[in-house]
Coordinates of C-alpha atoms in Angstrom, one line a residue:
M401 CA 0.2 -0.3 0.0
A402 CA 2.8 2.6 0.9
M403 CA 4.4 1.7 -2.3
S404 CA 1.2 2.4 -4.6
C405 CA 0.8 5.9 -2.4
S406 CA 4.2 6.7 -3.3
S407 CA 3.7 5.7 -7.3
S408 CA 0.9 8.0 -7.4
V409 CA 2.8 10.4 -5.6
R410 CA 5.5 10.5 -8.0
L411 CA 2.8 10.4 -11.0
R412 CA 1.3 13.5 -9.7
L413 CA 4.5 15.2 -9.9
N414 CA 5.3 14.7 -13.1
L415 CA 2.3 16.0 -14.7
A416 CA 3.1 19.6 -16.2
P417 CA 1.2 22.6 -14.9
S418 CA -0.7 23.2 -18.0
C419 CA -2.8 19.7 -17.1
R420 CA -2.8 20.5 -14.0
R421 CA -4.4 24.1 -14.7
R422 CA -6.5 23.0 -17.6
A423 CA -9.3 20.2 -17.4
A424 CA -10.1 20.2 -20.8
P425 CA -7.2 18.1 -23.2
T426 CA -7.4 20.2 -26.4
N427 CA -5.2 22.9 -24.1
L428 CA -2.5 20.5 -23.8
Q429 CA -2.8 19.6 -27.8
L430 CA -2.7 24.1 -28.4
L431 CA 0.6 23.8 -25.6
R432 CA 2.0 20.8 -27.9
R433 CA 1.8 22.3 -31.1
V434 CA 3.5 25.5 -30.3
G435 CA 6.4 23.8 -28.8
V436 CA 6.0 24.0 -25.3
A437 CA 8.4 21.6 -23.0
A438 CA 6.0 20.6 -20.1
S439 CA 7.7 21.3 -16.7
P440 CA 7.5 19.5 -13.6
L441 CA 4.8 20.8 -11.1
R442 CA 5.6 23.2 -8.2
L443 CA 4.6 24.9 -5.5
R444 CA 4.0 28.5 -6.3
A445 CA 6.2 30.1 -3.3
A446 CA 9.2 27.9 -5.0
R447 CA 8.6 29.5 -8.5
A448 CA 11.0 32.6 -8.0
T449 CA 14.2 31.1 -6.6
E450 CA 13.8 27.8 -9.5
G451 CA 13.3 30.7 -12.1
A452 CA 16.2 32.6 -10.8
A453 CA 18.5 29.1 -10.4
R454 CA 17.1 28.1 -14.4
Q455 CA 17.7 31.1 -16.1
P456 CA 21.4 30.9 -17.0
F457 CA 19.9 27.9 -19.0
D458 CA 17.8 29.5 -21.2
H459 CA 20.3 31.8 -22.5
V460 CA 21.3 30.9 -25.8
P461 CA 25.0 30.0 -25.9
R462 CA 27.3 32.7 -27.4
A463 CA 28.9 30.1 -30.1
V464 CA 25.5 29.1 -31.2
E465 CA 24.4 32.8 -31.6
E466 CA 27.2 33.7 -33.4
V467 CA 26.2 31.1 -36.2
G468 CA 25.3 32.7 -39.3
E469 CA 21.8 32.6 -40.8
D470 CA 21.0 32.1 -44.3
E471 CA 17.8 34.1 -45.8
E472 CA 15.1 31.3 -44.8
Q473 CA 15.9 31.7 -41.3
R474 CA 15.9 35.5 -41.2
R475 CA 12.2 35.2 -42.5
R476 CA 11.4 32.4 -40.4
S477 CA 8.0 32.3 -38.0
L478 CA 8.1 34.1 -34.9
K479 CA 6.8 33.0 -31.3
I480 CA 5.0 36.2 -30.5
A481 CA 3.4 37.2 -27.2
V482 CA 0.7 39.5 -27.3
V483 CA 0.7 41.2 -24.1
G484 CA -2.9 43.3 -23.6
F485 CA -5.1 41.8 -26.2
G486 CA -7.8 44.2 -26.5
N487 CA -8.8 45.6 -29.4
Y488 CA -6.1 46.7 -30.8
G489 CA -4.1 43.4 -29.7
Q490 CA -6.7 41.1 -31.4
F491 CA -6.3 43.7 -34.3
L492 CA -2.8 42.8 -34.7
T493 CA -3.2 39.0 -34.1
R494 CA -5.2 38.5 -37.0
T495 CA -2.2 39.4 -39.7
L496 CA 0.3 37.9 -37.6
V497 CA -1.5 34.7 -37.6
R498 CA -2.0 35.5 -41.5
Q499 CA 2.0 35.5 -42.3
G500 CA 2.5 32.2 -40.3
H501 CA 3.7 33.3 -36.7
T502 CA 2.5 31.7 -33.7
V503 CA 0.7 34.0 -31.3
L504 CA 0.5 33.8 -27.4
A505 CA -2.0 36.2 -25.9
H506 CA -2.2 37.3 -22.6
S507 CA -4.6 40.0 -20.7
R508 CA -6.4 40.3 -17.0
S509 CA -9.7 39.9 -18.9
D510 CA -10.5 36.4 -20.1
H511 CA -10.2 36.9 -24.5
S512 CA -10.0 32.8 -24.6
A513 CA -12.9 32.8 -27.1
A514 CA -11.4 35.8 -29.2
A515 CA -7.8 33.9 -29.3
A516 CA -8.9 31.0 -30.3
E517 CA -11.4 32.2 -33.0
L518 CA -8.1 34.0 -34.6
G519 CA -5.9 30.9 -34.1
A520 CA -3.8 32.4 -31.2
F521 CA -3.3 30.6 -27.9
F522 CA -4.7 32.3 -24.7
F523 CA -2.7 32.5 -21.4
A524 CA -4.3 33.6 -18.2
D525 CA -1.2 32.8 -16.0
P526 CA 1.4 35.5 -17.2
H527 CA 4.0 32.4 -15.6
D528 CA 2.6 29.8 -18.3
L529 CA 3.1 32.5 -21.0
C530 CA 6.8 33.4 -19.9
E531 CA 7.6 29.5 -19.9
C532 CA 6.6 29.2 -23.7
H533 CA 10.0 31.4 -24.2
P534 CA 8.5 33.6 -26.9
D535 CA 10.8 35.1 -29.3
V536 CA 9.3 38.6 -29.4
V537 CA 7.0 40.0 -26.2
L538 CA 5.2 42.7 -27.7
L539 CA 3.5 45.0 -24.8
V540 CA 0.1 46.5 -26.6
T541 CA -1.1 48.2 -23.6
S542 CA -2.6 51.4 -22.5
I543 CA -0.1 54.2 -21.7
L544 CA -1.2 54.5 -18.2
S545 CA -1.4 50.6 -17.9
A546 CA 1.8 50.3 -19.4
E547 CA 4.4 50.3 -16.1
A548 CA 2.1 47.9 -14.4
V549 CA 1.9 45.2 -16.7
L550 CA 5.2 45.3 -17.6
R551 CA 6.4 44.9 -14.1
S552 CA 3.6 41.8 -13.4
L553 CA 5.8 39.8 -16.2
P554 CA 7.9 37.0 -14.5
V555 CA 10.7 38.2 -16.9
H556 CA 13.4 36.1 -14.9
R557 CA 11.0 33.0 -16.9
L558 CA 12.2 33.8 -20.8
R559 CA 14.9 33.5 -22.1
R560 CA 17.8 36.1 -21.7
D561 CA 18.0 37.6 -25.4
T562 CA 14.2 37.9 -25.5
L563 CA 13.1 40.7 -27.9
F564 CA 10.5 43.2 -26.2
A565 CA 8.5 45.7 -28.3
D566 CA 6.2 48.1 -27.4
V567 CA 3.5 50.1 -30.0
L568 CA 2.3 53.0 -27.6
S569 CA 1.1 56.0 -29.2
V570 CA 4.3 58.0 -27.0
K571 CA 8.3 56.4 -27.1
E572 CA 10.1 58.4 -24.7
F573 CA 8.1 57.0 -22.0
P574 CA 8.4 53.3 -23.1
R575 CA 12.0 53.6 -24.3
N576 CA 12.8 54.7 -20.5
L577 CA 10.6 52.1 -18.9
L578 CA 11.7 49.4 -20.8
L579 CA 15.8 50.0 -20.6
S580 CA 14.8 50.4 -16.4
A581 CA 12.8 47.6 -15.9
L582 CA 14.8 45.0 -18.1
P583 CA 17.9 43.0 -17.6
E584 CA 20.7 43.9 -20.0
E585 CA 20.6 41.2 -21.9
F586 CA 17.1 42.1 -23.4
D587 CA 16.7 43.6 -26.8
I588 CA 14.6 46.8 -27.0
I589 CA 12.6 47.7 -30.1
C590 CA 10.3 50.8 -29.4
T591 CA 7.8 50.8 -32.4
H592 CA 4.6 52.8 -32.9
P593 CA 2.3 51.9 -35.7
M594 CA 0.2 54.9 -36.8
F595 CA -3.1 53.2 -37.7
G596 CA -6.0 51.5 -35.8
P597 CA -8.7 49.0 -37.0
E598 CA -10.7 52.1 -38.6
S599 CA -7.9 53.7 -40.6
A600 CA -6.6 50.3 -42.0
R601 CA -9.8 48.7 -42.6
D602 CA -8.8 48.5 -46.5
G603 CA -4.9 47.1 -45.1
W604 CA -2.0 48.4 -44.2
G605 CA -0.2 49.5 -47.3
G606 CA 1.3 52.8 -47.3
L607 CA 0.5 54.0 -43.8
P608 CA 2.9 54.6 -41.2
F609 CA 5.3 52.9 -39.0
V610 CA 8.0 54.5 -36.8
F611 CA 10.6 52.4 -35.0
D612 CA 14.1 53.3 -33.0
K613 CA 15.9 50.1 -32.6
V614 CA 16.8 51.2 -28.9
R615 CA 18.8 48.3 -28.0
V616 CA 19.9 45.1 -30.1
G617 CA 22.4 42.6 -29.3
D618 CA 25.2 42.9 -32.1
C619 CA 25.1 38.9 -33.3
P620 CA 23.7 37.5 -36.5
A621 CA 20.7 35.7 -34.8
R622 CA 19.2 38.5 -32.8
R623 CA 19.5 41.0 -35.8
A624 CA 18.3 38.6 -37.8
R625 CA 15.2 38.1 -35.5
A626 CA 14.7 42.1 -35.1
E627 CA 14.7 42.5 -38.9
A628 CA 12.0 39.7 -39.1
F629 CA 10.0 41.8 -36.4
L630 CA 9.8 44.8 -38.6
G631 CA 9.4 42.5 -41.8
I632 CA 6.0 42.2 -40.4
F633 CA 5.2 45.5 -40.8
A634 CA 7.3 45.9 -44.3
R635 CA 5.4 42.9 -45.5
E636 CA 2.0 44.5 -45.5
G637 CA 3.5 47.7 -47.4
C638 CA 3.7 49.7 -44.3
R639 CA 6.1 52.9 -45.1
M640 CA 8.6 52.2 -42.8
V641 CA 10.2 55.2 -40.6
E642 CA 13.1 54.7 -38.3
M643 CA 13.8 58.0 -36.1
S644 CA 14.6 58.3 -32.3
C645 CA 12.1 58.1 -29.8
A646 CA 12.2 61.9 -28.9
E647 CA 12.0 62.8 -32.5
H648 CA 8.6 61.2 -33.0
D649 CA 7.4 62.7 -29.8
V650 CA 7.9 66.1 -30.8
H651 CA 5.8 65.1 -34.5
A652 CA 3.6 63.0 -32.2
A653 CA 2.4 65.7 -30.2
E654 CA 1.5 67.6 -33.2
T655 CA 0.3 64.9 -35.7
Q656 CA -1.7 62.6 -32.9
F657 CA -2.4 65.0 -29.6
L658 CA -3.7 68.3 -32.0
T659 CA -5.7 66.3 -33.7
H660 CA -7.4 64.4 -30.7
T661 CA -7.7 68.1 -28.6
V662 CA -9.6 69.7 -31.9
G663 CA -11.6 66.9 -32.6
R664 CA -13.0 66.5 -29.1
I665 CA -13.7 70.5 -28.7
L666 CA -15.7 69.7 -32.3
A667 CA -17.7 67.2 -29.9
M668 CA -18.2 69.6 -27.2
L669 CA -20.3 71.4 -29.7
E670 CA -22.2 68.8 -30.6
L671 CA -22.1 69.4 -34.2
L672 CA -24.6 68.0 -36.7
S673 CA -25.0 66.6 -40.0
T674 CA -27.4 69.5 -42.0
P675 CA -28.7 69.4 -45.6
I676 CA -25.9 72.1 -47.1
N677 CA -22.8 70.3 -45.5
T678 CA -19.8 71.2 -47.5
K679 CA -16.4 68.9 -47.7
G680 CA -14.9 70.9 -45.0
Y681 CA -17.5 70.6 -42.7
E682 CA -18.0 66.3 -43.5
T683 CA -14.3 66.5 -42.6
L684 CA -14.7 68.1 -39.3
L685 CA -17.6 65.5 -38.3
R686 CA -15.1 63.0 -39.6
L687 CA -12.5 64.1 -37.4
V688 CA -15.1 64.0 -34.6
D689 CA -16.0 60.3 -34.8
N690 CA -12.3 59.1 -35.2
T691 CA -11.0 61.0 -32.1
C692 CA -13.6 60.8 -30.1
S693 CA -14.1 56.8 -30.9
D694 CA -10.8 56.4 -28.4
S695 CA -10.8 56.1 -24.7
F696 CA -10.2 59.3 -22.8
D697 CA -7.3 57.2 -21.2
L698 CA -5.8 57.3 -24.5
Y699 CA -6.0 61.1 -24.9
N700 CA -5.5 61.4 -21.3
G701 CA -2.3 59.4 -21.9
L702 CA -1.2 61.6 -25.3
F703 CA -0.9 64.6 -22.5
M704 CA 0.3 62.9 -19.6
Y705 CA 3.4 60.9 -21.1
N706 CA 4.5 63.6 -23.9
N707 CA 6.6 66.6 -22.9
N708 CA 6.0 68.5 -25.8
S709 CA 1.9 68.3 -25.1
T710 CA 1.8 71.3 -22.4
E711 CA 3.5 73.6 -25.0
L712 CA 1.3 72.9 -27.7
L713 CA -1.9 73.1 -25.6
S714 CA -0.1 76.5 -25.2
R715 CA 0.1 77.3 -28.6
L716 CA -3.2 76.2 -29.3
E717 CA -4.8 78.3 -27.0
W718 CA -2.5 81.7 -28.0
A719 CA -3.8 80.9 -31.5
M720 CA -7.5 81.2 -30.3
D721 CA -7.1 84.3 -28.7
S722 CA -5.2 85.7 -31.5
V723 CA -8.3 85.0 -33.9
K724 CA -10.5 86.0 -31.3
K725 CA -8.6 89.3 -30.8
K726 CA -8.2 90.2 -34.3
L727 CA -12.0 89.6 -35.2
F728 CA -13.0 92.0 -32.1
D729 CA -10.8 94.6 -32.7
G730 CA -12.2 95.3 -36.0
L731 CA -15.6 95.4 -34.4
H732 CA -16.2 98.7 -32.9
D733 CA -18.4 100.2 -30.8
V734 CA -20.4 102.6 -33.2
L735 CA -20.0 99.6 -36.6
R736 CA -21.8 97.4 -34.1
R737 CA -24.8 99.7 -33.6
Q738 CA -25.4 100.7 -37.2
L739 CA -24.9 97.0 -38.1
F740 CA -27.6 95.3 -35.5
E741 CA -29.1 98.6 -34.1
G742 CA -29.8 100.9 -36.9
S743 CA -28.0 104.2 -37.6
P744 CA -27.2 106.2 -34.5
P745 CA -29.8 109.0 -33.8
M746 CA -29.3 112.8 -35.0
D747 CA -30.9 116.5 -34.0
S748 CA -34.0 117.4 -35.8
A749 CA -32.5 120.4 -37.8
T750 CA -29.6 117.9 -39.6
A751 CA -31.9 115.9 -39.8
A752 CA -34.5 118.1 -42.0
G753 CA -31.7 119.4 -44.0
S754 CA -30.3 116.1 -44.4
S755 CA -33.6 114.7 -46.0
L756 CA -33.9 117.9 -48.0
D757 CA -30.3 117.6 -50.0
D758 CA -30.5 113.8 -50.0
A759 CA -34.0 113.8 -51.6
P760 CA -33.9 111.4 -55.1
I761 CA -34.2 113.7 -58.1
D762 CA -35.8 111.2 -60.1
G763 CA -37.4 109.3 -57.0
D764 CA -35.7 106.2 -57.4
P765 CA -37.6 103.6 -54.9
H766 CA -34.0 101.8 -54.5
S767 CA -32.2 105.4 -53.8
D768 CA -31.8 104.4 -49.5
N769 CA -30.1 100.7 -51.2
D770 CA -27.6 102.6 -53.0
E771 CA -26.7 105.0 -50.3
E772 CA -26.5 102.5 -47.5
E773 CA -23.8 100.7 -49.9
S774 CA -22.1 104.0 -51.2
E775 CA -21.6 103.9 -47.0

C-alpha cells in the first residue's frame, strides 16, 4: 500500500502545470503545437527561486548565436507574446497569424474565445506565458497601464535574449521604462504603428510605421530576429520610418495630440450633419468620429506622457485668442450699432437738412439701398 501511494505521488509530480490547470485535453494539444516543453509540478512559493536558478540555462550560448543565418532563417516564423489582448491586440494578431507567426496572448480579462477564433493561444497566467519562451514580447497595453503590466511579468522565466517591443502612441516613456525594468541582455525595439482598425480597414499599405532599435544584440541571430519582427510590417506595405523616440514625440504632439484635442473640442459643440454640408464640414464631422471613438485614457496618455504636449496646448490657446482678438479689434461700437441696431440718432435740424439734400431727383425707390452701399 505504501509503495502504491508513493507511485501515485510520483505520477502526480510529473504532470505538467498545463495539465493541472486546464481540464480540457485540447489545451495540452495546443501547447504541444507551439512547442512548449512540459515542466514539473512545483509549489507557487518556490517559483521565483527556481526561475532564478534555471534562467542561465535558458540563455542561448554565444557560440550558437554567432552562427550565421541564411535568408530562410531570417524570414522564419516567430513566436510572439501579445501582452494586452484588447481591440488593438486582436487587430494586430489577425495579421500576425495570417503571416504564419505563432501568437501567445495574455490579458487581465478573459479573451480566450477571441484568441481561439483568431488562431492564437490564450494564457491567463503570465508565468505560463513566459515559460513558453516567446521570441518576442509585444506590449499592446494602454499608456497608463504599461508600467504596471510590464512589472507584473515574470521576466526571469524568459530567455535572456528575448526581444521586447511596444506599440504605444508615445515613445520616450516606454523607452525609458523598458531600459530601466529589463535586464541588459534583453533586446528592445520601440515602435508606433500609426494606424488602427478604422484607418487600416482597407489594409496597411502606405501607412507609417515608426520604429527605434533602442537595443539589439550585436550578433547575427539577434539582428535577424529584429529584422524578422520589423519585416512583419514591411511585408504588409507599411511606410517604414526609423527615428529616435525623442524625435517621434516632437512630431506626435502635433500629428496626434493636436488632432485629438481639436476633435474633442468639436465634439463638445455637438455638431450635426446638415442638408448643406460642405466638404470641409464633413471632414470635421469625420474627425470627431475618429478621435472620440478612442478612449479618454488614450487621449490623456498622449498629454501626460509626452513632454511636448503642454507646450502645444499653450500654443493652441494662444492661437485661438489671437484669432478672436483680430476679429473683435475690427468690431467698433458704432459699427456694431449700425449693423445690429440701426444708424445712430441725429438732431432734428440736421435730419431736416439731410432729408432735403438727399432727396432723390428721379424718385428711384431703391435709392436708400444705394446710399447704404455707398456708406
